[in-house]
Short mmCIF file of C-alpha atoms and ligand atoms in Angstrom, two decimals:
data_model
loop_
_atom_site.label_atom_id
_atom_site.label_comp_id
_atom_site.label_asym_id
_atom_site.label_seq_id
_atom_site.Cartn_x
_atom_site.Cartn_y
_atom_site.Cartn_z
CA MET A 1 7.83 -16.37 -2.39
CA ASN A 2 8.31 -17.29 1.24
CA THR A 3 8.41 -20.84 2.46
CA ARG A 4 5.80 -22.03 4.92
CA ARG A 5 8.44 -22.33 7.63
CA SER A 6 9.59 -18.75 7.25
CA PHE A 7 5.95 -17.66 7.07
CA LEU A 8 5.25 -19.30 10.42
CA GLN A 9 8.39 -17.82 11.95
CA LYS A 10 7.40 -14.36 10.77
CA LEU A 11 3.79 -14.85 11.79
CA SER A 12 4.79 -15.82 15.30
CA ALA A 13 7.11 -12.80 15.45
CA ALA A 14 4.21 -10.61 14.37
CA ALA A 15 1.94 -12.24 16.92
CA ILE A 16 4.43 -11.38 19.65
CA THR A 17 4.29 -7.76 18.62
CA PHE A 18 0.53 -7.67 18.12
CA PRO A 19 -0.95 -10.17 20.52
CA LEU A 20 -4.59 -10.16 19.42
CA ILE A 21 -4.89 -6.41 19.02
CA SER A 22 -8.47 -5.26 19.29
CA PHE A 23 -9.80 -1.84 18.36
CA GLU A 24 -9.90 -0.85 22.03
CA ASP A 25 -6.36 -2.10 22.54
CA CYS A 26 -5.33 0.11 19.66
CA THR A 27 -7.06 3.22 20.93
CA ASN A 28 -5.56 2.70 24.36
CA ALA A 29 -2.14 1.75 23.05
CA ASP A 30 -0.62 5.18 23.51
CA GLN A 31 -1.29 5.33 27.23
CA ALA A 32 -0.45 1.70 27.79
CA GLY A 33 2.52 1.78 25.43
CA SER A 34 4.07 4.93 26.84
CA LYS A 35 4.27 3.18 30.20
CA THR A 36 5.67 -0.10 28.96
CA TYR A 37 7.66 0.64 25.80
CA ASP A 38 11.05 2.28 26.06
CA GLY A 39 12.68 0.89 22.91
CA PRO A 40 13.70 2.78 19.77
CA VAL A 41 11.12 4.92 18.01
CA LEU A 42 10.94 5.72 14.29
CA ARG A 43 10.54 9.49 13.98
CA VAL A 44 8.49 10.25 10.88
CA ALA A 45 7.72 13.39 8.88
CA ILE A 46 4.63 13.26 6.67
CA MET A 47 4.83 14.90 3.25
CA GLY A 48 1.39 15.85 1.89
CA LEU A 49 -1.19 16.72 4.51
CA GLY A 50 -4.29 15.64 2.57
CA GLY A 51 -6.98 13.06 3.16
CA TYR A 52 -4.81 9.99 3.56
CA GLY A 53 -1.98 11.86 5.29
CA THR A 54 -4.49 12.93 7.93
CA ARG A 55 -5.67 9.34 8.37
CA VAL A 56 -2.10 8.11 8.83
CA ALA A 57 -1.27 10.90 11.29
CA ASP A 58 -4.32 10.11 13.42
CA ALA A 59 -3.51 6.40 13.37
CA MET A 60 0.09 7.05 14.42
CA VAL A 61 -1.08 8.62 17.67
CA ASP A 62 -1.66 5.03 18.82
CA CYS A 63 1.75 3.72 17.76
CA LYS A 64 4.48 2.87 20.23
CA LYS A 65 7.35 2.41 17.80
CA ALA A 66 6.54 5.18 15.32
CA LYS A 67 5.90 8.83 16.03
CA LEU A 68 4.88 11.76 13.87
CA VAL A 69 7.49 14.46 14.49
CA GLY A 70 7.51 16.57 11.31
CA VAL A 71 5.57 17.81 8.30
CA ILE A 72 6.29 18.85 4.71
CA SER A 73 3.52 20.87 3.09
CA GLY A 74 2.89 23.71 0.68
CA THR A 75 0.04 25.10 2.81
CA PRO A 76 1.18 27.12 5.85
CA SER A 77 -2.27 27.05 7.49
CA LYS A 78 -2.26 23.22 7.45
CA VAL A 79 1.23 23.16 8.92
CA LYS A 80 0.05 25.38 11.79
CA ALA A 81 -2.98 23.19 12.45
CA TRP A 82 -0.88 20.01 12.44
CA GLN A 83 1.73 21.59 14.71
CA ALA A 84 -0.97 22.38 17.23
CA LYS A 85 -2.69 18.99 16.93
CA TYR A 86 0.42 16.79 17.04
CA ASN A 87 2.80 19.01 18.99
CA ILE A 88 5.27 19.40 16.10
CA PRO A 89 8.11 21.93 16.65
CA ASP A 90 8.87 24.68 14.09
CA LYS A 91 12.29 23.18 13.36
CA ASN A 92 10.62 20.02 11.93
CA CYS A 93 8.36 21.88 9.46
CA TYR A 94 9.30 22.16 5.78
CA ASN A 95 7.75 23.07 2.46
CA TYR A 96 8.24 21.50 -0.99
CA GLU A 97 11.04 23.95 -1.85
CA ASN A 98 13.20 23.65 1.26
CA PHE A 99 12.75 20.07 2.45
CA ASP A 100 16.19 18.95 1.21
CA ALA A 101 17.45 20.64 4.40
CA ILE A 102 15.92 17.72 6.29
CA SER A 103 19.35 16.13 5.73
CA LYS A 104 20.63 18.33 8.57
CA ASN A 105 17.82 17.44 10.94
CA PRO A 106 18.90 14.66 13.31
CA ASP A 107 15.41 14.40 14.80
CA ILE A 108 13.74 12.93 11.69
CA ASP A 109 14.48 9.35 10.56
CA ALA A 110 11.97 8.84 7.74
CA VAL A 111 9.68 10.76 5.41
CA TYR A 112 6.28 9.29 4.49
CA ILE A 113 5.30 10.59 1.02
CA ILE A 114 1.50 10.90 0.74
CA THR A 115 1.18 13.24 -2.22
CA PRO A 116 -0.39 12.74 -5.68
CA ASN A 117 1.14 9.81 -7.58
CA SER A 118 3.37 11.67 -10.05
CA LEU A 119 5.18 13.43 -7.20
CA HIS A 120 6.27 10.21 -5.47
CA HIS A 121 9.29 9.63 -7.73
CA PRO A 122 10.93 13.08 -7.62
CA GLN A 123 10.16 13.49 -3.93
CA ALA A 124 11.51 10.04 -3.05
CA LEU A 125 14.76 10.77 -4.87
CA ARG A 126 15.16 13.99 -2.85
CA VAL A 127 14.35 12.28 0.46
CA ALA A 128 16.86 9.50 -0.28
CA LYS A 129 19.49 12.07 -1.20
CA ALA A 130 18.84 13.76 2.13
CA GLY A 131 19.74 10.45 3.79
CA LYS A 132 16.30 9.70 5.26
CA HIS A 133 14.33 6.47 4.95
CA VAL A 134 11.57 6.68 2.35
CA ILE A 135 8.04 5.49 3.02
CA CYS A 136 5.92 5.99 -0.07
CA GLU A 137 2.25 5.59 -0.80
CA LYS A 138 0.94 3.34 -3.56
CA PRO A 139 1.39 3.44 -6.47
CA MET A 140 5.07 3.83 -5.65
CA ALA A 141 5.62 5.62 -8.99
CA LEU A 142 3.99 6.03 -12.40
CA ASN A 143 5.87 3.20 -14.10
CA ALA A 144 8.57 0.58 -13.60
CA LYS A 145 11.34 2.85 -14.90
CA GLU A 146 10.62 5.43 -12.22
CA GLY A 147 10.19 2.69 -9.63
CA GLN A 148 13.58 1.19 -10.49
CA GLU A 149 15.20 4.63 -10.13
CA MET A 150 13.68 4.95 -6.66
CA VAL A 151 14.95 1.51 -5.65
CA ASP A 152 18.43 2.38 -6.97
CA ALA A 153 18.50 5.80 -5.29
CA CYS A 154 17.56 4.36 -1.90
CA LYS A 155 20.12 1.58 -2.25
CA LYS A 156 22.79 4.13 -3.13
CA ALA A 157 21.86 6.35 -0.18
CA ASN A 158 21.72 3.31 2.10
CA VAL A 159 18.20 4.07 3.23
CA LYS A 160 15.13 1.83 3.26
CA LEU A 161 12.28 2.21 0.78
CA LEU A 162 8.89 0.94 1.98
CA VAL A 163 5.52 1.15 0.23
CA GLY A 164 2.26 1.78 2.09
CA TYR A 165 0.79 -1.66 1.47
CA ARG A 166 -1.30 -1.71 4.64
CA MET A 167 -3.13 -4.94 3.67
CA HIS A 168 0.13 -6.87 4.07
CA PHE A 169 -0.36 -6.69 7.85
CA GLU A 170 -4.13 -7.24 7.95
CA PRO A 171 -4.92 -10.30 10.12
CA LYS A 172 -7.66 -11.92 7.97
CA THR A 173 -5.55 -11.41 4.86
CA LEU A 174 -2.59 -13.04 6.60
CA GLU A 175 -4.77 -15.96 7.68
CA VAL A 176 -5.83 -16.66 4.09
CA VAL A 177 -2.21 -16.43 2.98
CA ARG A 178 -1.27 -18.86 5.77
CA MET A 179 -4.01 -21.28 4.72
CA ARG A 180 -2.84 -21.15 1.12
CA MET A 181 0.80 -21.69 2.12
CA ASP A 182 -0.24 -24.51 4.42
CA GLY A 183 -1.91 -26.27 1.51
CA GLU A 184 -5.39 -26.01 3.03
CA LEU A 185 -6.85 -24.77 -0.26
CA GLY A 186 -4.95 -27.29 -2.34
CA LYS A 187 -3.43 -26.33 -5.66
CA ILE A 188 -4.46 -22.76 -6.43
CA LEU A 189 -6.25 -22.39 -9.76
CA PHE A 190 -8.12 -19.08 -9.72
CA PHE A 191 -8.20 -15.61 -8.20
CA GLN A 192 -10.79 -12.94 -8.77
CA GLY A 193 -10.20 -9.33 -7.71
CA LEU A 194 -12.79 -6.58 -7.99
CA SER A 195 -11.56 -3.10 -7.08
CA GLY A 196 -13.54 0.03 -7.71
CA PHE A 197 -15.63 2.96 -6.61
CA ARG A 198 -17.58 5.72 -8.31
CA ILE A 199 -15.33 8.76 -8.40
CA GLY A 200 -16.82 12.23 -7.84
CA ASP A 201 -15.36 15.69 -8.51
CA PRO A 202 -14.03 15.68 -12.10
CA THR A 203 -11.45 18.38 -11.24
CA GLN A 204 -9.58 16.31 -8.62
CA TRP A 205 -5.96 15.23 -9.20
CA ARG A 206 -7.01 11.56 -9.46
CA LEU A 207 -8.58 12.40 -12.85
CA ASN A 208 -5.60 14.43 -14.04
CA LYS A 209 -3.19 12.33 -16.10
CA GLN A 210 -0.21 14.54 -15.17
CA LEU A 211 -0.71 14.03 -11.44
CA ALA A 212 -2.31 10.58 -11.32
CA GLY A 213 -0.36 8.88 -14.11
CA GLY A 214 -3.52 7.12 -15.29
CA GLY A 215 -6.94 6.45 -13.83
CA SER A 216 -8.58 3.77 -11.73
CA MET A 217 -5.73 1.31 -12.32
CA MET A 218 -3.13 3.50 -10.58
CA ASP A 219 -5.41 4.24 -7.66
CA ILE A 220 -7.64 1.25 -6.91
CA GLY A 221 -6.93 -1.44 -9.52
CA ILE A 222 -3.47 -1.81 -8.01
CA TYR A 223 -5.14 -3.53 -5.02
CA SER A 224 -6.31 -6.37 -7.28
CA ILE A 225 -2.85 -6.65 -8.87
CA ASN A 226 -1.12 -6.72 -5.51
CA GLY A 227 -3.81 -8.98 -4.03
CA ALA A 228 -3.57 -11.46 -6.91
CA ARG A 229 0.16 -11.78 -6.21
CA TYR A 230 -0.06 -12.31 -2.45
CA MET A 231 -3.16 -14.49 -2.62
CA VAL A 232 -1.90 -16.79 -5.40
CA GLY A 233 1.66 -16.61 -4.05
CA GLU A 234 3.34 -16.40 -7.44
CA GLU A 235 4.52 -13.75 -9.86
CA PRO A 236 2.50 -13.54 -13.09
CA VAL A 237 4.16 -14.41 -16.39
CA TRP A 238 1.60 -12.91 -18.76
CA VAL A 239 -1.05 -10.20 -18.84
CA THR A 240 -4.06 -9.50 -21.04
CA ALA A 241 -6.30 -6.47 -20.54
CA GLN A 242 -9.26 -4.63 -22.05
CA GLU A 243 -10.25 -1.03 -21.39
CA SER A 244 -13.76 0.38 -21.61
CA LYS A 245 -14.91 3.99 -21.26
CA THR A 246 -18.48 5.23 -20.89
CA ASP A 247 -17.67 8.86 -20.06
CA PRO A 248 -14.83 10.24 -22.20
CA VAL A 249 -15.47 13.77 -20.93
CA LYS A 250 -14.80 12.87 -17.30
CA PHE A 251 -12.16 10.24 -18.12
CA LYS A 252 -9.87 11.98 -20.59
CA GLU A 253 -7.15 10.48 -22.78
CA GLY A 254 -4.78 8.47 -20.58
CA VAL A 255 -7.19 8.34 -17.62
CA ASP A 256 -8.69 4.86 -17.51
CA GLU A 257 -12.25 4.49 -16.28
CA THR A 258 -12.58 0.70 -16.33
CA ILE A 259 -10.06 -2.02 -17.15
CA GLN A 260 -10.58 -5.76 -17.00
CA PHE A 261 -7.35 -7.69 -16.83
CA GLN A 262 -6.17 -11.24 -16.60
CA LEU A 263 -2.91 -12.56 -15.15
CA GLY A 264 -1.35 -15.95 -15.82
CA PHE A 265 0.92 -17.57 -13.23
CA PRO A 266 3.69 -20.15 -13.74
CA SER A 267 1.68 -22.92 -12.02
CA GLY A 268 -1.18 -22.44 -14.47
CA ALA A 269 -3.32 -20.45 -12.02
CA VAL A 270 -5.11 -17.46 -13.53
CA ALA A 271 -6.48 -14.21 -12.14
CA SER A 272 -9.40 -12.28 -13.53
CA CYS A 273 -9.72 -8.71 -12.22
CA LEU A 274 -11.67 -5.51 -12.63
CA SER A 275 -10.51 -1.97 -11.90
CA THR A 276 -13.06 0.82 -12.16
CA TYR A 277 -13.93 4.40 -11.24
CA SER A 278 -17.56 3.91 -12.30
CA MET A 279 -19.07 1.36 -9.92
CA ASN A 280 -19.50 1.64 -6.19
CA GLY A 281 -18.75 -1.01 -3.63
CA LEU A 282 -16.42 -3.17 -5.68
CA ASP A 283 -14.04 -4.54 -3.08
CA LYS A 284 -13.90 -8.30 -3.32
CA PHE A 285 -11.26 -11.04 -3.49
CA TYR A 286 -12.00 -14.67 -4.24
CA LEU A 287 -9.31 -17.36 -4.19
CA ASN A 288 -9.99 -20.89 -5.33
CA GLY A 289 -7.95 -24.04 -4.96
CA VAL A 290 -8.84 -27.64 -5.70
CA ASN A 291 -9.64 -28.28 -2.03
CA GLY A 292 -11.18 -25.03 -0.89
CA PHE A 293 -11.76 -21.31 -1.25
CA ALA A 294 -11.39 -17.96 0.48
CA GLU A 295 -13.71 -15.05 -0.12
CA MET A 296 -13.13 -11.56 1.25
CA GLN A 297 -15.59 -8.69 0.97
CA PRO A 298 -14.64 -6.02 1.74
CA SER A 299 -11.11 -7.12 0.97
CA THR A 300 -8.97 -3.97 0.95
CA GLY A 301 -11.04 -1.13 2.46
CA TYR A 302 -10.12 0.39 5.80
CA GLY A 303 -12.00 -2.38 7.52
CA PRO A 304 -13.17 -4.28 9.29
CA ILE A 305 -12.35 -6.74 6.52
CA LYS A 306 -14.84 -9.59 6.27
CA GLY A 307 -14.18 -13.01 4.92
CA ARG A 308 -14.93 -16.69 4.92
CA THR A 309 -13.31 -19.81 3.66
CA HIS A 310 -14.54 -23.36 3.05
CA LYS A 311 -13.77 -23.87 6.76
CA GLY A 312 -15.97 -21.02 7.98
CA GLU A 313 -15.90 -17.33 8.89
CA LEU A 314 -12.60 -15.53 9.37
CA THR A 315 -12.66 -14.20 12.91
CA GLN A 316 -9.29 -12.45 13.34
CA PRO A 317 -9.84 -9.10 15.10
CA HIS A 318 -9.73 -5.75 13.35
CA ALA A 319 -7.02 -3.23 14.15
CA THR A 320 -6.58 0.17 12.50
CA HIS A 321 -4.57 -0.69 9.39
CA GLN A 322 -2.41 2.41 9.42
CA THR A 323 -1.47 1.98 13.10
CA VAL A 324 -0.37 -1.61 12.53
CA GLN A 325 1.42 -0.68 9.31
CA MET A 326 3.45 2.06 11.00
CA GLU A 327 4.34 -0.20 13.94
CA GLU A 328 5.52 -2.84 11.48
CA PHE A 329 7.39 -0.31 9.32
CA ALA A 330 9.23 0.90 12.43
CA ALA A 331 10.18 -2.70 13.25
CA ILE A 332 11.40 -3.27 9.68
CA ILE A 333 13.54 -0.13 9.68
CA LEU A 334 14.77 -0.21 13.28
CA GLU A 335 14.95 -3.94 13.98
CA GLY A 336 15.38 -5.45 10.52
CA ARG A 337 12.08 -7.34 10.79
CA LYS A 338 11.09 -9.23 7.63
CA PRO A 339 7.34 -9.05 6.96
CA VAL A 340 5.38 -12.10 5.78
CA ILE A 341 4.39 -10.26 2.58
CA PRO A 342 7.12 -7.85 1.44
CA VAL A 343 6.56 -4.08 1.51
CA ASP A 344 9.88 -2.94 0.07
CA GLY A 345 10.66 -1.05 -3.12
CA GLU A 346 11.07 -4.31 -5.08
CA GLU A 347 7.51 -5.21 -4.12
CA GLY A 348 6.26 -1.84 -5.36
CA LEU A 349 8.25 -2.33 -8.54
CA ARG A 350 6.61 -5.72 -9.24
CA ASP A 351 3.19 -4.07 -9.26
CA LEU A 352 4.45 -1.26 -11.51
CA ARG A 353 5.80 -3.75 -14.07
CA ILE A 354 2.36 -5.34 -14.20
CA ILE A 355 0.66 -1.93 -14.53
CA ASP A 356 2.98 -1.11 -17.45
CA ALA A 357 2.02 -4.41 -19.07
CA ILE A 358 -1.70 -3.86 -18.47
CA TYR A 359 -1.58 -0.47 -20.19
CA GLU A 360 0.41 -1.96 -23.05
CA ALA A 361 -2.08 -4.81 -23.39
CA CYS A 362 -4.98 -2.32 -23.48
CA LYS A 363 -3.26 -0.31 -26.19
CA THR A 364 -2.11 -3.18 -28.39
CA GLY A 365 -4.78 -5.79 -27.69
CA LYS A 366 -1.93 -8.28 -27.29
CA LYS A 367 -0.99 -10.75 -24.60
CA ILE A 368 2.06 -9.28 -22.85
CA GLU A 369 4.71 -11.62 -21.52
CA LEU A 370 6.33 -10.60 -18.22
CA ARG A 371 9.92 -11.43 -17.45
P1 NAD B 401 -5.41 14.20 -1.23
O1 NAD B 401 -5.75 14.99 -2.44
O2 NAD B 401 -6.39 14.11 -0.11
O3 NAD B 401 -4.04 14.77 -0.61
C1 NAD B 401 -2.92 15.06 -1.41
C2 NAD B 401 -2.06 16.06 -0.70
O4 NAD B 401 -0.95 16.40 -1.53
C3 NAD B 401 -2.80 17.38 -0.40
O5 NAD B 401 -2.52 17.79 0.91
C4 NAD B 401 -2.21 18.36 -1.41
O6 NAD B 401 -2.20 19.68 -0.93
C5 NAD B 401 -0.80 17.82 -1.56
N1 NAD B 401 -0.15 18.21 -2.81
C6 NAD B 401 1.16 18.54 -2.91
N2 NAD B 401 1.47 18.90 -4.15
C7 NAD B 401 0.33 18.82 -4.86
C8 NAD B 401 0.02 19.08 -6.22
N3 NAD B 401 0.95 19.49 -7.10
N4 NAD B 401 -1.24 18.88 -6.63
C9 NAD B 401 -2.19 18.44 -5.78
N5 NAD B 401 -1.95 18.18 -4.46
C10 NAD B 401 -0.70 18.37 -4.02
O7 NAD B 401 -5.00 12.75 -1.73
P2 NAD B 401 -4.87 11.44 -0.85
O8 NAD B 401 -6.14 10.68 -0.91
O9 NAD B 401 -4.32 11.79 0.48
O10 NAD B 401 -3.79 10.59 -1.70
C11 NAD B 401 -2.40 10.85 -1.59
C12 NAD B 401 -1.63 9.56 -1.93
O11 NAD B 401 -1.98 8.58 -0.98
C13 NAD B 401 -1.93 8.97 -3.30
O12 NAD B 401 -0.75 8.46 -3.87
C14 NAD B 401 -2.89 7.86 -3.02
O13 NAD B 401 -2.83 6.79 -3.95
C15 NAD B 401 -2.44 7.41 -1.65
N6 NAD B 401 -3.53 6.81 -0.85
C16 NAD B 401 -3.32 5.62 -0.28
C17 NAD B 401 -4.32 5.02 0.46
C18 NAD B 401 -4.09 3.70 1.14
O14 NAD B 401 -5.04 3.14 1.67
N7 NAD B 401 -2.87 3.20 1.16
C19 NAD B 401 -5.54 5.66 0.62
C20 NAD B 401 -5.72 6.91 0.03
C21 NAD B 401 -4.70 7.48 -0.71
#
C-alpha cells in the first residue's frame, strides 16, 4: 500500500482541489465553477439510466471537471427525458446495439457503465475497443477472470479503467485511513465490517443469478471486503466463509442471502464481516489497533457518514459522494492524479479475487489461501 509520505502528498493535493467542500458549496459549485474553472473537462456518457445512473447524473451537474454529455440506453423514452433534463444532443445518444459507433464520436471521452453486474464485462470490452475510457460500477465484473480480461482490454486499448468506489474519496474515511497510516491506532489487529439491507421485490435483477452473478456479496458485501482492505491497509492472504439461507424461494441457487466471512492479513490482523440481504441498517465498520479504534456507522451509505475514534468524533464535512468521485475521476484521467486509495481496474480485481475465494470457501468449507 501507499507510504505515509505519499498519502500526505496525495491528501494535500486532494485538499487543494476540495478545500473543505460543504453541501452548499457542492450545490453552488456549478455556478461558481463555471465562472472560475476553464481547464479540461471529462466528457462522460452514462450507460444504464436506472436508479444509480440517475443519482450519478444529478450529482455531475455540480461537477466542474466532469460533464454528462451522452447516454446509452435501451429505453427511448428515458433517453428523451435525459436529453431534455441534461441538454444532451441527439448525436451523443446510443442504444445497446449501436454504441460501438461511439468510437467515431470525438465529443465523448469516457463511458460510465451503470448496468446490472453481468453486463459490466462485455460492455467494458466494447467501450475499450471503441477507444473510450471505461468507468465501471462495482462489482467490476462477476469474477476475477472477467476482471482480468477487462484490465487487459483497457491496457491494450490504452484507455483508463476506473471503478465506482465512491468511498475512496469520502473525507471521514480518508481521515481514518490517515490516522491508521500515521500510527495513531497502533498495530492494527481487527476489522469488523457489517454490510446489508433487506431486499424487496423478488423479481428484480439483483436476485437473478444471471444478471447479478450472486446475491448480497456482489452487491453490498463487497463494501466490507473493500473496506477491510483500505482500513487495515493490507491485502488478505486467506479467506474463510459460511453461507446461511432462511428463504430459499426468494434466494435461489447461486444467490446468496447471508454470508459471514473472515480475512487474514500478513501482519496477523483479521477481519470478520457480514454480508446480507435479510437485515436492515447494517452499515458499520470498526477498526481496532493496540492504541486506539475507529468506528463508522453509517460507513458506506450515501452519507453523511458518521464516525468516531478514540480521539473523538470525526467532523470532516459531507459532500455528495458521486460529485466528488466524478471530479476525482476527471483529475485521474485528465491530469494523471493518483488517489490515496486506488480506484483502478487492479483495485476492482483485488476485490473480485476475494469474492471468488469467499464463494469457494462457502462451497468447500475450507480455508482458501490467496496469492
Ligand atoms: P437499476 O435496476 O436501477 O438500473 C439498471 C439499469 O440498467 C436500468 O436502467 C436498466 O434498464 C438497465 N439495463 C440494461 N440492460 C438490462 C438488462 N438486461 N436487465 C436489466 N436492466 C438492464 O440498478 P442500479 O441500482 O442503478 O445498479 C446498476 C449498477 O450500479 C449495479 O452494478 C450496482 O451494483 C451499481 N450500484 C452502485 C452503487 C454505488 O453506490 N456505487 C449504488 C447502486 C448501484
